[in-house]
CSV table of C-alpha atoms in Angstrom, one decimal:
chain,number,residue,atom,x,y,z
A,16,UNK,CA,-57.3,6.3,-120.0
A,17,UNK,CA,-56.2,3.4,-121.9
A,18,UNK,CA,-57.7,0.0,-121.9
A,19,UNK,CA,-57.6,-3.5,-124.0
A,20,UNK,CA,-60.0,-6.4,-124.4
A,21,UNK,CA,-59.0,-9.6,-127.2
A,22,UNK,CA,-62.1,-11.1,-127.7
A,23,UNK,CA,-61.8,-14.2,-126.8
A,24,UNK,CA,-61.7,-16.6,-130.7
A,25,UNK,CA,-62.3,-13.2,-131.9
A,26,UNK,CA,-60.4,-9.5,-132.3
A,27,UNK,CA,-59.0,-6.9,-130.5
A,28,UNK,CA,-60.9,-3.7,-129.2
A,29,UNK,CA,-59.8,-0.6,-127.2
A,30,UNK,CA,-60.7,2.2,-125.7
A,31,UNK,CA,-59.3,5.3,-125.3
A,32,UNK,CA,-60.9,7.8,-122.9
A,33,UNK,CA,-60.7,10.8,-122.1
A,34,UNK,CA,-62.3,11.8,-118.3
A,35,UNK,CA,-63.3,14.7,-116.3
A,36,UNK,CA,-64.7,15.0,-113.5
A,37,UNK,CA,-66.0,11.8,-112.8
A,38,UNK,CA,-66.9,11.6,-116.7
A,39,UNK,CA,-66.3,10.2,-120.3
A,40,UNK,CA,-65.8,13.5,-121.5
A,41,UNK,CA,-64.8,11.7,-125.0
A,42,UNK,CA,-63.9,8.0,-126.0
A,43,UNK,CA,-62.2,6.8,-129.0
A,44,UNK,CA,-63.2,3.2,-129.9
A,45,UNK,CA,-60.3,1.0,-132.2
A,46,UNK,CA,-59.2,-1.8,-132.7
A,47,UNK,CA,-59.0,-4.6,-136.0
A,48,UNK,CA,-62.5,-5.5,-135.7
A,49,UNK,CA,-65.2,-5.0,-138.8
A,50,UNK,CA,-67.8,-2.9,-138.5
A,51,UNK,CA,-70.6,-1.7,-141.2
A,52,UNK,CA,-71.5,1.1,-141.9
A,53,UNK,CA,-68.5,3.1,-141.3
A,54,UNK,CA,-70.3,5.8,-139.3
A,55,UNK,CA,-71.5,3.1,-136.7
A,56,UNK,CA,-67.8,3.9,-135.1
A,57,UNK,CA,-68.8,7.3,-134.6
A,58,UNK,CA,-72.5,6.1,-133.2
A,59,UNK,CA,-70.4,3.9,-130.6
A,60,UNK,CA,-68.0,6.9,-129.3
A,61,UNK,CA,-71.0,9.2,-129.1
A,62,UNK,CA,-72.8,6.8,-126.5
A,63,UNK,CA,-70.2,6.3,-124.7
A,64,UNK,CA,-69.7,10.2,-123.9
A,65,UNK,CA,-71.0,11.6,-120.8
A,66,UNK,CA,-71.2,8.4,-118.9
A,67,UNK,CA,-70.9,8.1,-115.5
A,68,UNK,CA,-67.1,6.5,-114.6
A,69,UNK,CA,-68.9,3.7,-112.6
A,70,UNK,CA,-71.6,2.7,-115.0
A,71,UNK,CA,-71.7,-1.0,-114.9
A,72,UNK,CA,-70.5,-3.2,-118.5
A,73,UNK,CA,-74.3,-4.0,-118.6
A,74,UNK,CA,-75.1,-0.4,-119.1
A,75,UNK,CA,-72.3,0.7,-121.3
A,76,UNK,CA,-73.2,-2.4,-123.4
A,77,UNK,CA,-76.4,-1.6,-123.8
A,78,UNK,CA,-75.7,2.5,-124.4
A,79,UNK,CA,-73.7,1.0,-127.0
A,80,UNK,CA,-76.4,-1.2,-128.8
A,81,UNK,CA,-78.9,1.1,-128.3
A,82,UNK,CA,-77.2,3.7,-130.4
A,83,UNK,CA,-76.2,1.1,-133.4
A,84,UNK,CA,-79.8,0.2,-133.9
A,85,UNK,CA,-80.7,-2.1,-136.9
A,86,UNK,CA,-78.6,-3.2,-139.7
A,87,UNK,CA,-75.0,-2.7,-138.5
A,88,UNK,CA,-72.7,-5.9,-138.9
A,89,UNK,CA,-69.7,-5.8,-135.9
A,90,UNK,CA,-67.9,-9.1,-136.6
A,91,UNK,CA,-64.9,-10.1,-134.5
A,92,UNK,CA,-66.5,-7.9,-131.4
A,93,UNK,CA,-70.0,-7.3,-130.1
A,94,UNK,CA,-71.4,-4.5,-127.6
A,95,UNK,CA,-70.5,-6.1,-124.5
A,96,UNK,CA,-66.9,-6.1,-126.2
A,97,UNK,CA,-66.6,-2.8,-126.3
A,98,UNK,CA,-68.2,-2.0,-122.7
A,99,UNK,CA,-64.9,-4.5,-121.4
A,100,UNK,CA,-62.6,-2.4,-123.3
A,101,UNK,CA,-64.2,0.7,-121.4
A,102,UNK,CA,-64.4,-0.9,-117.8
A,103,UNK,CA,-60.9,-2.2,-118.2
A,104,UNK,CA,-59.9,1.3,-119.2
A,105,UNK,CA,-62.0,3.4,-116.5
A,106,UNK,CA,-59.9,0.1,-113.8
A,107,UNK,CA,-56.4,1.1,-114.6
A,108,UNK,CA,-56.4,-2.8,-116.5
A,109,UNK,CA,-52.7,-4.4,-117.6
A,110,UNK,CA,-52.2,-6.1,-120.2
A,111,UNK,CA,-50.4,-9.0,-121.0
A,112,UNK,CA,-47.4,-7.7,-122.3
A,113,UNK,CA,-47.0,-5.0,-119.8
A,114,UNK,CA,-45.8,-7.4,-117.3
A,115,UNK,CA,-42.5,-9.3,-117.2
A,116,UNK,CA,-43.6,-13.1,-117.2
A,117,UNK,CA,-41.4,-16.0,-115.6
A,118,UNK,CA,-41.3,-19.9,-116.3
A,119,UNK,CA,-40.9,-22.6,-113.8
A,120,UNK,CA,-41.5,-26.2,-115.3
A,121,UNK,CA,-41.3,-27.5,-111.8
A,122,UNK,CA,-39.6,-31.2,-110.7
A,123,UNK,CA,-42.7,-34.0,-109.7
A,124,UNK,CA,-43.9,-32.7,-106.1
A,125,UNK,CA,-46.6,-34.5,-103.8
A,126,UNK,CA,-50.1,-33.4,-104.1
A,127,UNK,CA,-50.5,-31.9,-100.2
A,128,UNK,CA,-47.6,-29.7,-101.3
A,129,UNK,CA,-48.4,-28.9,-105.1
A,130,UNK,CA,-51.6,-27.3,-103.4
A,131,UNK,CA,-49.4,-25.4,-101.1
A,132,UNK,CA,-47.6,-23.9,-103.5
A,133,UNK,CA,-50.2,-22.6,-105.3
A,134,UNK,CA,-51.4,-20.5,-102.9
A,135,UNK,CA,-47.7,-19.4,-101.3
A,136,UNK,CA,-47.0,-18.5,-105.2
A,137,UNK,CA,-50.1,-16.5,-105.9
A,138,UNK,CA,-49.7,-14.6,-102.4
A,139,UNK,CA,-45.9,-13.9,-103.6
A,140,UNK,CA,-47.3,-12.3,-107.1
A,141,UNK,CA,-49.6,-10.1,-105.2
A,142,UNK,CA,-47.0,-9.1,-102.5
A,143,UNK,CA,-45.0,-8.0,-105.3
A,144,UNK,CA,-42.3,-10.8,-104.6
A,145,UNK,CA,-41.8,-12.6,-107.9
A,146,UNK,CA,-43.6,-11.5,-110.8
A,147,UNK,CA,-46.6,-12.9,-112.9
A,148,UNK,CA,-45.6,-16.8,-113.1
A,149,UNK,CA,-46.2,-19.4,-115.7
A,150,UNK,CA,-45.9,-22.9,-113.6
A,151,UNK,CA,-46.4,-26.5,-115.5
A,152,UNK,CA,-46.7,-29.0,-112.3
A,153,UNK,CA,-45.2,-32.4,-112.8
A,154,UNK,CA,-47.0,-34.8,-110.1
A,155,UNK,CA,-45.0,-37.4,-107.7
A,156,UNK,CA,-47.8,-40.0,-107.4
A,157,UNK,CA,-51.1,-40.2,-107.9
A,158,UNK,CA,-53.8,-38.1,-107.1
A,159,UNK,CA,-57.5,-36.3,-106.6
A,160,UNK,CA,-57.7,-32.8,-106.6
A,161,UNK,CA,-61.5,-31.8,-105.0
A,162,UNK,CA,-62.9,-28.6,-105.1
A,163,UNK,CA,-62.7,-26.1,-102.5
A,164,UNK,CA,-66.6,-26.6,-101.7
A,165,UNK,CA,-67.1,-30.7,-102.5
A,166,UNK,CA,-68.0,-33.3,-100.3
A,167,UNK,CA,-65.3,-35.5,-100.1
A,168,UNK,CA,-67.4,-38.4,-99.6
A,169,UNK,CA,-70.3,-37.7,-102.5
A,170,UNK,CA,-67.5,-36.7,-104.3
A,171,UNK,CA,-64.6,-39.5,-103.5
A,172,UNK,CA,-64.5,-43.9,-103.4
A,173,UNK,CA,-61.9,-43.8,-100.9
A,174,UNK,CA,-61.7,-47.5,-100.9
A,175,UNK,CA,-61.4,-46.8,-104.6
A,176,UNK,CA,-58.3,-44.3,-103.9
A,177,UNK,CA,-56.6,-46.6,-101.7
A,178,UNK,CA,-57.3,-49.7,-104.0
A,179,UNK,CA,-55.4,-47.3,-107.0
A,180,UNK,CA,-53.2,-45.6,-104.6
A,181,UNK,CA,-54.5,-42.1,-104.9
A,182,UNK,CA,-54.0,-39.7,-102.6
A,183,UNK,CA,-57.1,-37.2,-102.3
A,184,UNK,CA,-56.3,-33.5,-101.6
A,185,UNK,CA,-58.8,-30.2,-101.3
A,186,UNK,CA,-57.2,-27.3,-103.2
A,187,UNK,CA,-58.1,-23.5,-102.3
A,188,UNK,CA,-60.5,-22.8,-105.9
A,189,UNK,CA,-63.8,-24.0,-106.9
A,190,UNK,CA,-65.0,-26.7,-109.3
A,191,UNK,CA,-65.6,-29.9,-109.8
A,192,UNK,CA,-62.7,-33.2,-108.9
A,193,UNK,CA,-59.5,-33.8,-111.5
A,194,UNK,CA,-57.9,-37.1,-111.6
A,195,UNK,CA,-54.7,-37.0,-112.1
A,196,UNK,CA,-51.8,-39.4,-112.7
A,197,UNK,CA,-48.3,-38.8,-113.4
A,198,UNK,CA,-47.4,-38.9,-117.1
A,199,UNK,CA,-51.1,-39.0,-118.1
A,200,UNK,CA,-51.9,-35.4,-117.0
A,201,UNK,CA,-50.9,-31.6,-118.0
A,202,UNK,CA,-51.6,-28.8,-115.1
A,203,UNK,CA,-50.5,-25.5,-115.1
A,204,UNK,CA,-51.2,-22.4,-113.0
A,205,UNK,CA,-50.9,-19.0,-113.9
A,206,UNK,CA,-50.2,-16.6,-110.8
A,207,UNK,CA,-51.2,-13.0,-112.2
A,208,UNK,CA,-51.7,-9.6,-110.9
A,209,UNK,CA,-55.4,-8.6,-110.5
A,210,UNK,CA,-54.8,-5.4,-113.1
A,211,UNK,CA,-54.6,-8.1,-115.2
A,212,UNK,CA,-58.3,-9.2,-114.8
A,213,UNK,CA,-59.6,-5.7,-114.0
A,214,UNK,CA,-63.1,-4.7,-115.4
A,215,UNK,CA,-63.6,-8.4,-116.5
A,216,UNK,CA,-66.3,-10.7,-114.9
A,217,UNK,CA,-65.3,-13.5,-113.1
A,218,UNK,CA,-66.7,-15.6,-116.3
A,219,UNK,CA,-64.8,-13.1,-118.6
A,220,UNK,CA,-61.8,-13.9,-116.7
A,221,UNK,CA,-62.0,-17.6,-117.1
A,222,UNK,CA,-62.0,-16.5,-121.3
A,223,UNK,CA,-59.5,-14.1,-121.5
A,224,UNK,CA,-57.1,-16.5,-119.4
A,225,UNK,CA,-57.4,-19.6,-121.6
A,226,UNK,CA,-56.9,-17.8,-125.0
A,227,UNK,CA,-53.3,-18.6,-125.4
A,228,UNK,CA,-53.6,-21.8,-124.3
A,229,UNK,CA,-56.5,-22.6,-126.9
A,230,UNK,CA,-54.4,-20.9,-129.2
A,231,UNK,CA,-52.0,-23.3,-128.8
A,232,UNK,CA,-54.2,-26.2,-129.3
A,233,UNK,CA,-55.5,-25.0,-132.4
A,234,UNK,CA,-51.7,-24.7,-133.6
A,235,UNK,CA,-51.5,-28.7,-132.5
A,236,UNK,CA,-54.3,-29.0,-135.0
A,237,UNK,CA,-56.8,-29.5,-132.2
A,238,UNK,CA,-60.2,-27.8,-132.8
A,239,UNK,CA,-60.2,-26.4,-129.1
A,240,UNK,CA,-62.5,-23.9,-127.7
A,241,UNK,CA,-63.7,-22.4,-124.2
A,242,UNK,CA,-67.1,-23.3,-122.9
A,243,UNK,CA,-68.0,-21.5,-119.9
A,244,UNK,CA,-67.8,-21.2,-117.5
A,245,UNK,CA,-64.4,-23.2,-117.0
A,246,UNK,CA,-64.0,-26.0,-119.7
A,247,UNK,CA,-61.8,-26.4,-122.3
A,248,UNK,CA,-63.6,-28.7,-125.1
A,249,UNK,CA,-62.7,-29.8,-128.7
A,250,UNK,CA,-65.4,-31.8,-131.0
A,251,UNK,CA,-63.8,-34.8,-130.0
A,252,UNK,CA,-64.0,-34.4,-126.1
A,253,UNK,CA,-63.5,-32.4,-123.1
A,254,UNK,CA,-59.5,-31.5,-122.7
A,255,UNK,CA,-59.8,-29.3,-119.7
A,256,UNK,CA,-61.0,-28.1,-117.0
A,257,UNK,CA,-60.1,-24.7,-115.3
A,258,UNK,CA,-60.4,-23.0,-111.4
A,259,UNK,CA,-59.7,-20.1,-110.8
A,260,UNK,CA,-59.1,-18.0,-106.9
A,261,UNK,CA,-58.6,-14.2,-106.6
A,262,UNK,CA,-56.8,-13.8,-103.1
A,263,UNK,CA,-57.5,-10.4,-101.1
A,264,UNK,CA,-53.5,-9.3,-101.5
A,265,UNK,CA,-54.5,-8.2,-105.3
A,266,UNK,CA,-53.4,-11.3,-107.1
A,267,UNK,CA,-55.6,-14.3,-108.8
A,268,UNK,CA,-55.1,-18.1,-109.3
A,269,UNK,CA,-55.6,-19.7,-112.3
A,270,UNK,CA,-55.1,-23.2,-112.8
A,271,UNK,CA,-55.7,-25.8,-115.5
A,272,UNK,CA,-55.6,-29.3,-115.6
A,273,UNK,CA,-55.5,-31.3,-118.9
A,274,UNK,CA,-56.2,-35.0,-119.7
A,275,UNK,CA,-52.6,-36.1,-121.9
A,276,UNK,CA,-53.7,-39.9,-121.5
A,277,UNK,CA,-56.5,-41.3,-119.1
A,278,UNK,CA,-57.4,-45.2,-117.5
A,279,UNK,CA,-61.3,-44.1,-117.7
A,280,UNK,CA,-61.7,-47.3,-115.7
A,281,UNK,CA,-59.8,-46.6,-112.7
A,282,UNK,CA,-61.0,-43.3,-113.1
A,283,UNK,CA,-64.4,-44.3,-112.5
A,284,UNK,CA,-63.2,-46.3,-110.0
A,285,UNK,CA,-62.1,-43.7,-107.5
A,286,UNK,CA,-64.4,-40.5,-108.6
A,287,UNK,CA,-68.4,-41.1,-107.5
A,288,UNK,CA,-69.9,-38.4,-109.6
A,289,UNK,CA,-68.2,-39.6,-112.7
A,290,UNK,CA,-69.4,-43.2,-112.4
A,291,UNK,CA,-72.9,-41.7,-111.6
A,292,UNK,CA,-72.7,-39.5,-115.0
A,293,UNK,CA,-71.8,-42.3,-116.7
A,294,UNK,CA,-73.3,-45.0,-115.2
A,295,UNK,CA,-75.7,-46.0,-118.1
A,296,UNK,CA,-72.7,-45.5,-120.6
A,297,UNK,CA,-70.0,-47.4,-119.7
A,298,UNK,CA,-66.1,-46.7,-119.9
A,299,UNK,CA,-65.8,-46.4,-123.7
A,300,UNK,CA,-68.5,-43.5,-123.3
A,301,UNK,CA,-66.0,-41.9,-120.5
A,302,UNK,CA,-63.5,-41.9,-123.4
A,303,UNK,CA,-65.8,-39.7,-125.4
A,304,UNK,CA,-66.5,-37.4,-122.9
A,305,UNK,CA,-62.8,-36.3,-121.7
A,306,UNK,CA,-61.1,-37.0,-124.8
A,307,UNK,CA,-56.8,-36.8,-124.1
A,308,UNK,CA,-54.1,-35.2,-125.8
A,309,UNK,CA,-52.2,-37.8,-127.0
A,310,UNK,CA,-55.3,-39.0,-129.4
A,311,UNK,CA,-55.9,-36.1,-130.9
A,312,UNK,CA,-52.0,-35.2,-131.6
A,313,UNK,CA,-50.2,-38.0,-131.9
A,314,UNK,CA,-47.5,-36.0,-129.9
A,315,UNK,CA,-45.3,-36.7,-126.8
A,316,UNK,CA,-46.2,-35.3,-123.4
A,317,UNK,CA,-43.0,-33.1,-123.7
A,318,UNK,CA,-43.6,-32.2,-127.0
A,319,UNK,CA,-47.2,-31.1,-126.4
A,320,UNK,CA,-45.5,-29.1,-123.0
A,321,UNK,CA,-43.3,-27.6,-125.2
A,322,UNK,CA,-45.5,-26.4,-127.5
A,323,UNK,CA,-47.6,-25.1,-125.1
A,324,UNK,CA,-45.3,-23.0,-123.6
A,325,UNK,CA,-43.9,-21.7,-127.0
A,326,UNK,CA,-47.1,-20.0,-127.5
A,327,UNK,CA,-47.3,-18.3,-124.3
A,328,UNK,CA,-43.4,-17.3,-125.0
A,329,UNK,CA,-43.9,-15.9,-128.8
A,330,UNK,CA,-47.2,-13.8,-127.3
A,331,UNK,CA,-45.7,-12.7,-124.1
A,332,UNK,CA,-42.3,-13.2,-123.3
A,333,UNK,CA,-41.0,-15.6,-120.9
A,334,UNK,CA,-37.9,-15.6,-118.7
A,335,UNK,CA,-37.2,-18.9,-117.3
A,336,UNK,CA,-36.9,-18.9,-113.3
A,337,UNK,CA,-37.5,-21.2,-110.3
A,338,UNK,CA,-39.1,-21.9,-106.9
A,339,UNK,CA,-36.5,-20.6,-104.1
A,340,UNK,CA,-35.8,-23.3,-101.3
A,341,UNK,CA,-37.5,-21.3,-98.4
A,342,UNK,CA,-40.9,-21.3,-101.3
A,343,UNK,CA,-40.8,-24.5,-100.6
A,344,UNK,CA,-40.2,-24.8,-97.4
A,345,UNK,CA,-43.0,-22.2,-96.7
A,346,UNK,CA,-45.1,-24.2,-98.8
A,347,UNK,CA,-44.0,-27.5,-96.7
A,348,UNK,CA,-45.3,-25.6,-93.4
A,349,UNK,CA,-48.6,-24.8,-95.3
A,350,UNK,CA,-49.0,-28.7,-95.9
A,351,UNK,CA,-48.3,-29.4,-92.0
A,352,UNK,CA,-50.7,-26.6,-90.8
A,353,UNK,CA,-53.6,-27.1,-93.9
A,354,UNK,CA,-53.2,-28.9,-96.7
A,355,UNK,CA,-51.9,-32.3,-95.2
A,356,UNK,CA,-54.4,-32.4,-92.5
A,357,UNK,CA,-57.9,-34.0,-91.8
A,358,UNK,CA,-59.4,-31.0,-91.0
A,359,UNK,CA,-59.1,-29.5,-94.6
A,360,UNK,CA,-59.9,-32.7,-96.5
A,361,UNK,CA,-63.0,-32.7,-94.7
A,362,UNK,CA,-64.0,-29.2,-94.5
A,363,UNK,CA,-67.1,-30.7,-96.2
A,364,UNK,CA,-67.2,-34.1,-94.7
């Protein structure tokens, strides 16, 4: 059994296994990580022998750091590392570049159906229907985009929306509200396989799906990092934020929306908990806190877009493809039955 973990601002480990009868009869720990002393490689594949196939990452972690002891140095990787290499082995994990990955930069859709599609899309990955997708959104008017589990009305001005013309939509994930305007904003969604998670933890996941993304920041010149469990930040600011849904038919969600340009004003004009955040700060400190992408680079929406998706391309691969009429149109009679109506907005009054 094979499986791979990149450390997320850090290096690459694997595990190699072999496994009888319901055991690690022998592992094989690699990878481009450092480790001293030299024999600690050997300590680490003698603890991992014998185990249990279902022994948690908690356990294999602490196996693992239980047999290093004192004064061994593992830089680029830690324990829990290596005990995500081994669950994602011991799951039957993909990685990246075993899949075949596709590109839509879509055309500016409606918020009630941008919601739509992400779930028709991710349901279409796991169905085995179009394969893992790469989707940059371009947005038809504006928008906010609440959590699956927020009150629209702790959460939402409405008077405020209506006064900026925002439409305010509930979108199938988690998290906290995005505000969102066309030309000012950068969202993607990833629609993956679950093999490609396997053996991570839901905050792993969040980590592991970001990298390239960060990585392509930090080649903008932008000192980005991931701080869980779903933000993307950068000494100047928050860029990011992330949501994430795994869907019972074996694929997972992951979307990301990023601040390009902002009006903090209006901003705090439509969103309540913002204004309450910041309340004692003022706009200028709303700057500070989601700081866009335009500041920090310099560069063009497109440009930054473009970037972006060069990253994932020169890691990955990336065939460009599209969203089939009758996607849409499934996605349409989602927004009719759920997304467009009262009764999800208001799920949580």
């Amino acid at each position: 059994m094979h499986g791979e973990y990149k450390v997320p601002g850090g290096k690459l480990v694997v595990a190699d296994l072999d496994v009888v009868d319901g055991r690690v009869r022998s592992a094989q720990i690699s990878g481009d990580f450092f480790l001293e002393p030299d024999d600690a490689l050997e300590r680490i594949n003698g603890a991992l022998a014998g185990l249990p196939v279902d022994t948690a990452a908690a356990q294999l972690a602490a196996r693992v750091r239980g047999a290093l002891g004192d004064g061994v140095e593992m830089l680029g990787f830690s324990p829990e590392a290596v005990a995500v290499a081994v669950r994602r082995a011991l799951t039957g994990a993909t990685g990246w570049q075993d899949h075949d990955w596709q590109f839509v930069h879509d055309v500016p859709r409606e918020p009630a159906l941008q919601m739509a599609l992400d779930e028709v899309l991710t349901e279409q990955v796991g169905a085995g229907e179009r394969p893992p997708t790469l989707r940059v959104w371009e947005w038809a008017s504006n928008a906010v985009i609440i959590g699956s589990f927020q009150s629209v009305r702790n959460e939402v001005d409405l008077d405020g929306a209506a006064r900026h013309d925002v439409t305010v939509v509930r979108r199938i994930s988690g998290g906290g509200a995005m505000f969102v305007e066309p030309g000012n904003t950068i969202t993607y969604s990833l629609y993956v396989p679950e093999s490609l998670v396997s053996g991570l933890s839901f905050v792993e996941s969040y980590a592991f799906l970001d990298d390239w993304v960060i990585g392509a920041l930090n080649d903008l010149g932008i000192a980005a990092t991931y701080q869980p469990i779903n933000d993307i930040t950068s000494p100047a600011g928050k860029i990011a934020g992330a949501a994430q849904k795994r869907f019972a038919g074996g694929a997972v969600l992951h979307h990301v929306t990023m601040a390009y340009d902002m009006d903090a004003s209006k901003m705090l004009d439509v969103l309540r908990i913002g204004r309450e955040k910041l309340s004692d700060k003022g706009t200028t400190s709303a700057n500070k806190r989601v700081d866009p992408l335009r500041s920090q680079t310099g560069l063009e929406r497109a440009e930054v877009i473009s970037r972006m998706v060069g990253t994932f391309r020169n890691r990955y691969g990336l065939a460009d493809g599209t969203i089939s009429a009758g996607t849409v149109a499934l996605a349409e009679e989602r927004v009719a039955a759920k997304f467009g109506t009262a009764e999800w907005l208001t799920r949580v009054p």
